Amino acid sequence: MIETDVLIIGSGIGGLSTAIKIAEARPDLSITVLTKTIEGESNTRYAQGGVAAVWDVEVDSYSKHKEDTLDAGDGLCDENIVDIVVSEGPDRVQDIIDWGARFDKKKDASEYDLAREGGHSEKRILHYKDLTGWEMQRAVMAKTDEFPNITIYEHYFAIDLITQHHLGHSVTRLKQDIQCYGSYALNKKNNVIETILARVTVVATGGAGQVYRATTNPVIASGDGIAMAYRAKGWTENMEFVQFHPTSLYHPGGDNPVFLVSEAVRGFGGILKTKEGEEFMQKYDERKSLAPRDIVARAIDNEMKIRGEDCMYLDCRHLNHEDFVAHFPTIYDKCKSIGIDPMKDMIPVAPACHYMCGGIKVDDLGQTSIQRMYAVGECTSTGLHGANRLASNSLLEAMVFAHRIAADVLPKIDQWSIQKGIPDWNAGGTTDPKEMVLITQSIKELKEIMSSYVGIVRSNVRLKRALDRLELLYHETEEIYNTTTISPQLCELRNLITIAYLITRSARLRKESRGLHYTTDYPEKAGFLQANVI
Ligand code: FAD
Ligand code: SIN
């Protein structure tokens, strides 16, 4: 058993920023960070484009960033949260610069080289080549190392949150009197499930892109935190809003994850075209290749369907070779590695699942519907993104909420104590899972179901079929879970089924098309605004 003042599950930008903020204010508190593989493996590490913040105040303003965020969010953003993130964002970016993060500067090194992405009316994206996330992850890890009161436990897989339920009390989703006492976690090095008790728990487990066949998200992105919160009877919100990035590198043969071709490439002048080299985005939006993501992804999906083709193309051949390589060295190298020279060939691209706009419902301080439990980063629904996230707003959101969580936890933590009497993990099954194929095959089936029926374009019939298939997978998986020993793969399968269910159920509840949710049965927006809380 581990006892700690603060338990943080996840070591991406959300988890480590929260750890740093609490550690620097209170060196006397013990802070435990769990991460299911190594500290540096996260969605954060793969972020390419950058972090959006109002930086050049001569031309940009909070109201412009706010308008762009609201416009992308298609009526479902919480304006108060947008104000908070946009206005506090620059200070949080300054924090990470102070912690050592480097962002590219202009050639004369006088100012930051701000980029533009889809949906942004001004250049406001700070970036480090096309490796911004790698640089930010590096900076928060280095800063974390300065605090002796932060302990990182690698290869610890959080299985479930601990609540009164584990003391034998019944808890219901409707009541808001649930308390979180920590988490059970599988120590992957010795296969022992440990009890980790904390005065306060912060879930920072990132996204769930692995629920789809083609995703830009690394394999760690299986929605564990959202699924754990749902099982603990916490509230989730807006799960139907799954963002598909319009331009992942189309490379038949199926890499998992698929490689992202950053939206910043379009901001830099790349143009979407057909195989014949004709532009098509003017048919869909006057902003053409730089329209918000939902519009571009649907346009590409539609063109692929009407032409019966597997991809569209991004034309960069007219761009300056030297500048392109300087800005996008990773993208350039990746294309070259599969025989595509972006300066001579058009880059084949197709949409891929990229970001969960919904998640664990939190308030403006990152507090969930469960007491003594906070959540930060992509696993949350803060109200910032509404029905569609504006590019490069998520790293910003994570940093702003990390700061706010620390500010809320610090004056309260001394009132909370470690809960006594929590039993050890009650192992359900004890037999070894001899047939791993049952788990791996179910994961494949799940991805097929979600990609075929709950993708960019949905309908009542497709959603019903998905729910029917998911129910079967759910029962089969619970049977395995209750009879065999627990493995990370089995837990991930269970969590992905929960995520798939929440996405599909929320999609069924939304009888309209809005933002990222498009259904052929209700192609228009409804006259009322509704957030789906489950
Ligand atoms: P992550 O960074 O994903 O961290 C999650 C952590 O939780 C990991 O350490 C993981 O191991 C841990 N974890 C998960 N489950 C468990 C468990 N059961 N037990 C223990 N630990 C667990 N956003 C932008 O703003 N700008 C961009 O340019 C940008 N580009 C992107 C490019 C790509 C290819 C991708 C995939 C995403 C991009 N995003 C971008 C989105 C952004 O990177 C993420 O939303 C953000 O980094 C999420 O941070 P996080 O801290 O919430 O989660
Ligand atoms: C990208 O670089 O296109 C990704 C940006 C984002 O997801 O915010």
XYZ file of C-alpha atoms and ligand atoms in Angstrom:
595
model
C 0.000 0.000 0.000
C 1.150 3.525 -0.833
C -0.116 6.558 1.088
C 0.355 9.983 -0.445
C -1.062 13.470 -0.041
C -1.744 13.952 -3.751
C -2.218 11.180 -6.310
C -1.940 12.196 -9.954
C -2.744 9.579 -12.594
C -0.931 10.510 -15.800
C 2.382 12.155 -16.686
C 1.484 14.286 -19.726
C 1.222 18.074 -19.730
C -1.893 18.009 -17.490
C -0.549 15.659 -14.824
C 2.996 17.006 -14.560
C 1.950 20.689 -14.653
C -0.419 20.005 -11.749
C 2.328 18.179 -9.853
C 4.773 21.070 -10.345
C 2.249 23.706 -9.301
C 1.391 21.878 -6.062
C 4.988 20.878 -5.331
C 6.383 24.379 -5.666
C 3.733 25.841 -3.321
C 3.912 23.073 -0.695
C 7.272 21.263 -0.387
C 5.821 19.414 2.626
C 3.207 17.532 0.569
C 3.989 14.168 -1.005
C 2.905 13.952 -4.629
C 2.685 10.610 -6.387
C 2.397 10.432 -10.174
C 1.413 7.133 -11.806
C 2.031 6.472 -15.451
C 1.176 3.287 -17.240
C 4.299 3.071 -19.391
C 7.262 5.454 -19.180
C 7.020 9.048 -17.981
C 7.630 10.532 -21.412
C 5.008 8.529 -23.334
C 1.819 10.536 -23.716
C -0.331 12.313 -26.279
C 1.511 15.450 -25.226
C 4.767 14.101 -26.570
C 3.330 13.859 -30.114
C 1.759 17.324 -30.356
C 3.063 18.980 -33.479
C 1.403 22.309 -34.293
C 1.835 24.129 -30.996
C 0.078 26.003 -28.255
C -2.374 28.819 -29.001
C -2.129 32.012 -26.937
C -2.602 35.714 -27.513
C 1.003 36.827 -27.729
C 1.315 39.609 -30.284
C -1.042 42.110 -28.645
C -0.459 44.662 -31.414
C -2.592 42.605 -33.794
C -4.232 39.931 -31.658
C -6.579 40.166 -28.667
C -8.413 37.985 -26.138
C -11.673 38.806 -27.854
C -10.376 37.478 -31.201
C -9.113 34.242 -29.633
C -12.421 33.948 -27.788
C -14.459 34.481 -30.959
C -12.450 31.860 -32.845
C -12.902 29.349 -29.995
C -16.654 29.998 -29.808
C -17.002 29.805 -33.565
C -15.279 26.397 -33.706
C -17.316 25.178 -30.702
C -20.543 25.755 -32.657
C -22.671 27.127 -29.835
C -21.775 24.642 -27.104
C -18.749 26.321 -25.474
C -19.084 27.682 -21.956
C -18.263 31.366 -22.473
C -16.987 31.791 -18.934
C -14.486 28.962 -19.422
C -13.411 30.352 -22.795
C -12.745 33.731 -21.127
C -10.720 32.049 -18.386
C -8.550 29.941 -20.708
C -7.943 32.679 -23.253
C -7.068 35.350 -20.675
C -5.005 33.150 -18.317
C -3.355 31.276 -21.202
C -0.432 33.629 -21.873
C 0.669 33.488 -18.196
C 0.633 29.706 -18.295
C 2.664 29.689 -21.516
C 5.109 32.011 -19.763
C 5.284 29.476 -16.892
C 6.417 26.700 -19.199
C 8.903 29.027 -20.889
C 10.255 29.788 -17.395
C 10.479 26.038 -16.778
C 12.728 25.769 -19.819
C 10.492 25.104 -22.843
C 11.846 26.521 -26.094
C 9.593 27.935 -28.790
C 10.848 28.954 -32.224
C 11.755 32.572 -32.762
C 11.891 34.611 -35.940
C 15.149 34.614 -37.920
C 16.418 37.764 -36.138
C 15.498 36.080 -32.782
C 13.609 39.192 -31.674
C 10.153 37.667 -31.322
C 8.392 34.338 -31.312
C 7.577 32.986 -34.756
C 3.801 32.685 -34.370
C 1.998 30.285 -36.705
C -1.591 30.070 -37.856
C -3.863 27.026 -37.947
C -7.402 26.261 -39.093
C -10.100 28.406 -37.465
C -7.636 30.997 -36.093
C -8.143 34.535 -37.369
C -4.597 35.548 -36.321
C -1.159 34.024 -36.028
C -1.020 32.930 -32.376
C 0.496 29.430 -32.267
C 3.796 29.140 -30.407
C 5.673 26.099 -31.640
C 8.966 24.266 -31.586
C 9.466 23.100 -35.180
C 6.880 20.296 -35.625
C 7.882 18.808 -32.264
C 6.152 21.194 -29.867
C 4.722 18.469 -27.648
C 8.044 16.692 -27.372
C 9.634 19.942 -26.201
C 6.859 20.691 -23.703
C 6.964 17.140 -22.319
C 10.752 17.460 -21.985
C 10.406 20.756 -20.129
C 7.793 19.566 -17.608
C 9.738 16.359 -16.943
C 12.933 18.323 -16.290
C 11.084 20.721 -13.985
C 9.427 17.834 -12.127
C 12.892 16.403 -11.387
C 13.681 19.529 -9.337
C 11.101 18.591 -6.668
C 12.059 15.871 -4.185
C 8.433 15.681 -3.044
C 7.252 14.399 -6.454
C 7.641 10.642 -7.016
C 6.955 9.168 -10.440
C 5.870 5.530 -10.579
C 6.370 4.233 -14.121
C 4.588 1.091 -15.387
C 1.784 1.507 -12.845
C -1.582 0.972 -14.509
C -4.496 2.563 -12.607
C -7.396 0.107 -12.719
C -10.141 1.755 -10.699
C -10.770 4.750 -8.487
C -11.504 3.976 -4.842
C -14.772 5.343 -3.419
C -17.259 4.465 -0.646
C -18.311 1.612 -2.908
C -15.138 -0.214 -1.816
C -16.184 0.213 1.829
C -19.424 -1.607 1.027
C -21.647 1.490 0.670
C -23.842 1.860 -2.359
C -23.218 4.955 -4.458
C -25.388 6.385 -7.214
C -24.599 8.635 -10.141
C -27.318 11.093 -9.231
C -26.047 11.929 -5.754
C -23.031 14.145 -5.494
C -21.806 12.728 -2.178
C -19.284 10.297 -3.629
C -15.740 10.674 -2.269
C -12.547 9.519 -3.956
C -9.886 7.947 -1.711
C -7.279 7.030 -4.330
C -6.851 4.240 -6.831
C -6.036 0.581 -7.271
C -3.123 0.181 -9.663
C -1.430 -2.779 -11.288
C 2.320 -2.691 -10.839
C 3.229 -4.064 -14.263
C 6.722 -5.066 -13.137
C 5.513 -7.690 -10.640
C 1.813 -8.021 -11.577
C 0.667 -7.027 -8.089
C -2.379 -4.790 -7.687
C -1.523 -2.133 -5.128
C -3.784 0.149 -3.128
C -2.776 3.794 -3.433
C -4.517 6.034 -0.916
C -4.508 9.795 -1.257
C -6.042 12.865 0.321
C -6.859 14.107 -3.161
C -6.749 12.439 -6.584
C -6.204 14.117 -9.948
C -7.052 12.154 -13.094
C -4.850 13.227 -16.032
C -5.030 10.167 -18.260
C -5.445 11.868 -21.657
C -7.595 10.886 -24.610
C -9.132 7.760 -26.090
C -8.257 7.788 -29.791
C -7.490 4.067 -29.706
C -11.227 3.408 -29.830
C -10.986 3.956 -33.620
C -9.019 2.006 -36.234
C -7.102 5.004 -37.575
C -5.906 7.426 -34.919
C -3.079 9.872 -34.378
C -3.093 8.958 -30.661
C -0.431 6.646 -29.239
C -1.497 3.266 -27.841
C -1.688 4.642 -24.284
C -4.778 6.654 -25.317
C -7.449 4.174 -24.265
C -9.676 6.479 -22.232
C -8.823 4.789 -18.913
C -9.529 7.831 -16.748
C -12.891 8.580 -18.330
C -13.921 4.928 -18.015
C -12.741 4.775 -14.388
C -14.652 7.951 -13.553
C -17.789 6.549 -15.194
C -17.466 3.269 -13.242
C -17.018 5.303 -10.046
C -20.329 6.994 -10.952
C -18.814 10.332 -11.901
C -20.338 12.481 -14.632
C -19.106 12.580 -18.190
C -20.186 15.107 -20.802
C -20.319 15.659 -24.566
C -18.700 12.352 -25.485
C -20.224 12.378 -28.969
C -17.828 15.130 -30.040
C -14.875 13.151 -31.349
C -12.472 15.234 -33.390
C -11.097 13.675 -36.550
C -7.956 15.382 -37.785
C -8.353 15.998 -41.518
C -4.782 15.220 -42.500
C -3.126 12.105 -41.199
C -0.559 10.619 -43.564
C -2.297 7.995 -45.687
C -0.009 4.996 -45.709
C -1.730 1.696 -46.464
C -0.280 -0.999 -44.274
C -1.748 0.416 -41.149
C 0.623 2.086 -38.700
C -0.860 2.453 -35.231
C -0.861 5.342 -34.531
C -1.083 6.951 -37.931
C 1.350 9.794 -38.522
C -0.028 13.325 -38.321
C 0.584 15.962 -40.977
C 0.124 19.062 -38.850
C -2.534 21.628 -39.611
C 0.346 24.094 -39.388
C 1.377 22.827 -42.840
C -1.860 24.274 -44.223
C -1.241 27.404 -42.131
C 2.111 27.599 -43.910
C 0.480 27.465 -47.339
C -0.198 23.776 -48.056
C -3.357 23.309 -50.156
C -5.779 20.392 -50.179
C -6.302 18.918 -53.634
C -7.734 15.931 -55.458
C -5.600 13.275 -57.112
C -5.900 15.311 -60.320
C -4.457 18.342 -58.529
C -7.697 20.335 -58.308
C -8.648 22.344 -55.219
C -11.976 21.342 -53.678
C -12.304 23.111 -50.328
C -13.956 26.183 -51.913
C -17.090 24.001 -52.324
C -17.344 23.614 -48.554
C -16.131 26.810 -46.861
C -14.824 30.214 -47.870
C -11.795 29.665 -45.578
C -10.889 26.720 -47.823
C -7.994 24.598 -46.491
C -7.937 26.638 -43.273
C -11.582 26.149 -42.308
C -12.151 24.601 -38.828
C -11.308 20.940 -38.549
C -14.814 19.489 -38.534
C -15.564 21.151 -41.869
C -12.285 20.085 -43.488
C -12.516 16.491 -42.193
C -16.103 16.128 -43.462
C -15.153 17.651 -46.813
C -12.269 15.208 -47.272
C -14.461 12.304 -46.144
C -17.153 13.341 -48.617
C -14.716 13.739 -51.527
C -13.228 10.318 -50.759
C -16.698 8.755 -50.720
C -18.022 10.350 -53.902
C -14.809 9.513 -55.771
C -14.401 6.063 -54.218
C -10.835 6.937 -53.208
C -8.874 6.216 -50.034
C -7.238 9.616 -49.607
C -6.990 13.226 -50.787
C -3.751 15.190 -51.175
C -1.902 18.070 -49.567
C 0.096 20.056 -52.077
C 3.236 21.717 -50.692
C 5.254 21.696 -53.890
C 4.982 25.476 -54.337
C 6.453 26.189 -50.865
C 10.063 27.170 -50.239
C 12.038 23.967 -49.752
C 14.459 25.277 -47.132
C 11.721 26.929 -45.041
C 9.513 23.841 -45.231
C 12.269 21.560 -43.973
C 13.200 24.029 -41.221
C 9.595 24.230 -39.980
C 8.550 20.622 -40.479
C 11.639 18.409 -40.251
C 9.773 15.429 -38.790
C 6.984 15.537 -41.359
C 9.493 15.929 -44.170
C 11.580 12.979 -42.955
C 8.532 10.758 -42.403
C 7.226 11.435 -45.917
C 10.636 10.756 -47.407
C 10.863 7.487 -45.437
C 7.829 6.175 -47.328
C 8.974 7.430 -50.703
C 7.121 10.751 -50.844
C 9.103 13.930 -51.389
C 6.804 16.775 -50.243
C 8.668 19.183 -52.517
C 7.975 17.029 -55.596
C 4.925 14.886 -54.706
C 1.567 15.730 -53.194
C 1.221 14.204 -49.702
C -1.618 11.617 -49.469
C -3.828 12.399 -46.465
C -6.967 11.015 -44.832
C -8.905 11.884 -41.657
C -8.072 10.027 -38.424
C -9.461 10.146 -34.909
C -7.463 12.761 -33.041
C -9.054 14.308 -29.956
C -11.888 13.783 -27.460
C -13.715 17.065 -26.885
C -15.891 15.472 -24.200
C -14.814 13.657 -21.073
C -15.088 13.822 -17.304
C -17.254 16.828 -16.484
C -15.356 19.382 -14.394
C -16.108 22.863 -13.112
C -13.981 25.970 -13.569
C -11.529 24.666 -10.933
C -11.151 21.203 -12.413
C -13.357 19.616 -9.701
C -15.314 16.568 -10.916
C -18.757 15.486 -9.687
C -16.882 13.233 -7.194
C -15.487 14.937 -4.110
C -11.698 15.007 -3.595
C -11.297 14.118 -7.252
C -10.101 16.546 -9.916
C -9.389 15.972 -13.590
C -7.207 17.830 -16.066
C -6.336 17.699 -19.753
C -7.860 15.723 -22.572
C -9.795 13.368 -20.273
C -12.015 16.300 -19.212
C -14.931 18.288 -20.502
C -14.315 21.794 -19.180
C -16.671 23.608 -21.544
C -13.816 25.159 -23.555
C -14.222 23.124 -26.730
C -17.992 22.792 -26.988
C -18.882 20.803 -30.087
C -15.442 21.146 -31.708
C -11.990 22.071 -30.392
C -10.081 24.908 -31.979
C -6.615 23.719 -33.046
C -3.855 24.041 -30.427
C -6.249 24.967 -27.623
C -5.762 21.713 -25.712
C -2.204 22.090 -24.441
C -3.259 25.554 -23.306
C -6.373 24.239 -21.560
C -4.342 21.609 -19.684
C -1.890 24.202 -18.364
C -4.610 26.648 -17.335
C -6.560 23.965 -15.468
C -3.445 22.517 -13.805
C -2.848 25.945 -12.275
C -6.496 26.275 -11.213
C -6.598 22.802 -9.655
C -3.499 23.587 -7.603
C -5.042 26.878 -6.480
C -8.190 25.061 -5.332
C -6.486 22.050 -3.732
C -3.852 23.961 -1.728
C -6.178 25.686 0.783
C -8.360 22.564 1.137
C -5.962 19.656 1.372
C -5.252 19.967 5.092
C -8.937 19.312 5.818
C -8.811 15.952 4.047
C -7.261 12.818 5.497
C -6.317 9.383 4.220
C -9.346 7.085 4.412
C -8.973 4.152 6.794
C -10.342 0.650 6.245
C -9.947 0.407 2.473
C -9.678 -3.285 1.574
C -7.054 -4.699 -0.757
C -8.106 -5.252 -4.346
C -10.642 -8.034 -4.562
C -9.369 -10.133 -7.431
C -12.314 -11.316 -9.499
C -10.846 -14.146 -11.518
C -7.754 -16.144 -10.780
C -7.179 -18.325 -13.834
C -4.569 -17.289 -16.376
C -6.055 -15.933 -19.598
C -4.842 -18.660 -21.964
C -6.597 -17.192 -24.955
C -5.133 -13.711 -25.455
C -6.649 -13.859 -28.931
C -10.047 -13.202 -27.333
C -8.807 -9.828 -26.091
C -6.812 -8.768 -29.138
C -9.610 -9.788 -31.499
C -12.220 -7.924 -29.426
C -10.114 -4.759 -29.586
C -10.004 -5.089 -33.394
C -13.760 -5.664 -33.550
C -14.408 -2.662 -31.345
C -12.330 -0.396 -33.585
C -14.164 -1.693 -36.664
C -17.562 -1.049 -35.082
C -16.657 2.511 -34.095
C -14.958 3.330 -37.410
C -17.811 1.946 -39.523
C -20.822 3.153 -37.561
C -19.781 6.017 -35.247
C -17.281 7.892 -37.422
C -17.423 11.283 -39.114
C -20.931 10.712 -40.539
C -23.533 8.954 -38.389
C -27.159 7.841 -38.653
C -29.763 6.283 -36.350
C -29.402 2.889 -38.008
C -25.602 2.904 -37.729
C -25.689 4.017 -34.088
C -28.228 1.342 -33.163
C -26.147 -1.313 -34.853
C -23.072 -0.095 -32.972
C -24.872 -0.249 -29.618
C -26.128 -3.788 -30.323
C -22.630 -4.989 -31.221
C -21.087 -3.195 -28.237
C -23.485 -4.897 -25.851
C -22.289 -8.283 -27.025
C -18.641 -7.278 -26.674
C -19.374 -5.888 -23.218
C -20.885 -9.141 -21.918
C -18.141 -11.293 -23.429
C -15.451 -9.072 -21.909
C -17.040 -8.920 -18.451
C -17.088 -12.709 -18.426
C -13.355 -12.802 -19.153
C -12.730 -10.049 -16.576
C -14.599 -11.957 -13.866
C -12.842 -15.260 -14.445
C -9.230 -14.496 -15.376
C -6.352 -12.552 -13.846
C -6.163 -8.901 -14.765
C -3.818 -7.695 -17.485
C -3.336 -4.176 -18.859
C -4.709 -5.322 -22.248
C -7.877 -6.628 -20.640
C -8.336 -3.406 -18.652
C -7.801 -1.339 -21.794
C -10.361 -3.406 -23.687
C -12.910 -2.863 -20.894
C -12.166 0.855 -20.838
C -12.405 1.174 -24.619
C -15.792 -0.567 -24.575
C -16.990 1.960 -21.973
C -15.681 4.851 -24.087
C -17.339 3.425 -27.206
C -20.599 3.077 -25.315
C -20.438 6.674 -23.998
C -19.668 8.086 -27.463
C -22.430 6.084 -29.136
C -25.024 6.673 -26.429
C -24.322 10.443 -26.433
C -24.514 10.449 -30.232
C -27.925 8.756 -30.033
C -29.135 11.373 -27.568
C -28.187 14.260 -29.855
C -31.033 14.701 -32.319
C -29.262 17.302 -34.447
C -26.024 17.904 -36.327
C -23.642 20.229 -34.556
C -19.876 20.684 -34.627
C -18.195 17.310 -34.853
C -21.440 15.352 -34.597
C -23.052 14.936 -38.015
C -26.007 12.613 -38.542
C -27.893 12.126 -41.793
C -31.156 11.726 -39.835
C -30.949 15.219 -38.311
C -28.754 17.212 -40.692
C -29.679 20.603 -39.178
C -28.858 22.248 -35.873
C -31.634 22.133 -33.266
C -33.082 25.408 -32.032
C -32.001 24.678 -28.462
C -28.649 24.011 -26.828
C -28.110 20.793 -24.945
C -25.003 19.311 -23.325
C -25.155 15.524 -22.947
C -24.274 14.585 -19.378
C -24.135 10.848 -18.601
P -1.480 12.797 -22.213
O -0.435 13.741 -22.624
O -2.043 11.895 -23.163
O -1.003 12.036 -20.917
C -1.776 10.976 -20.399
C -0.962 10.264 -19.347
O -1.800 9.375 -18.621
C 0.154 9.409 -19.911
O 1.270 9.565 -19.070
C -0.376 7.983 -19.781
O 0.595 6.990 -19.633
C -1.171 8.127 -18.498
N -2.218 7.114 -18.324
C -3.293 6.870 -19.107
N -4.039 5.882 -18.587
C -3.411 5.483 -17.452
C -3.676 4.493 -16.476
N -4.722 3.661 -16.549
N -2.820 4.366 -15.428
C -1.726 5.159 -15.326
N -1.421 6.108 -16.223
C -2.262 6.271 -17.270
N -2.861 19.775 -28.912
C -2.485 21.062 -29.028
O -2.921 21.927 -28.254
N -1.599 21.424 -30.004
C -1.070 20.538 -30.881
O -0.274 20.890 -31.720
C -1.469 19.186 -30.780
N -1.000 18.264 -31.653
C -1.304 16.959 -31.455
C -0.733 16.003 -32.282
C -0.960 14.664 -32.064
C -0.334 13.629 -32.961
C -1.803 14.261 -30.999
C -2.064 12.810 -30.738
C -2.408 15.211 -30.187
C -2.166 16.564 -30.408
N -2.727 17.536 -29.598
C -2.365 18.834 -29.743
C -3.561 17.169 -28.459
C -2.724 17.222 -27.176
O -1.457 16.682 -27.433
C -3.373 16.444 -26.053
O -4.712 16.805 -25.918
C -2.678 16.727 -24.739
O -1.302 16.548 -24.867
C -3.230 15.825 -23.660
O -2.459 15.993 -22.501
P -2.888 15.202 -21.207
O -1.922 15.560 -20.137
O -4.316 15.392 -20.946
O -2.744 13.661 -21.603
C -1.783 19.786 -35.573
O -0.588 20.070 -35.485
O -2.429 19.814 -36.622
C -2.488 19.368 -34.339
C -2.910 20.561 -33.602
C -3.941 20.197 -32.590
O -4.435 19.075 -32.556
O -4.287 21.074 -31.795
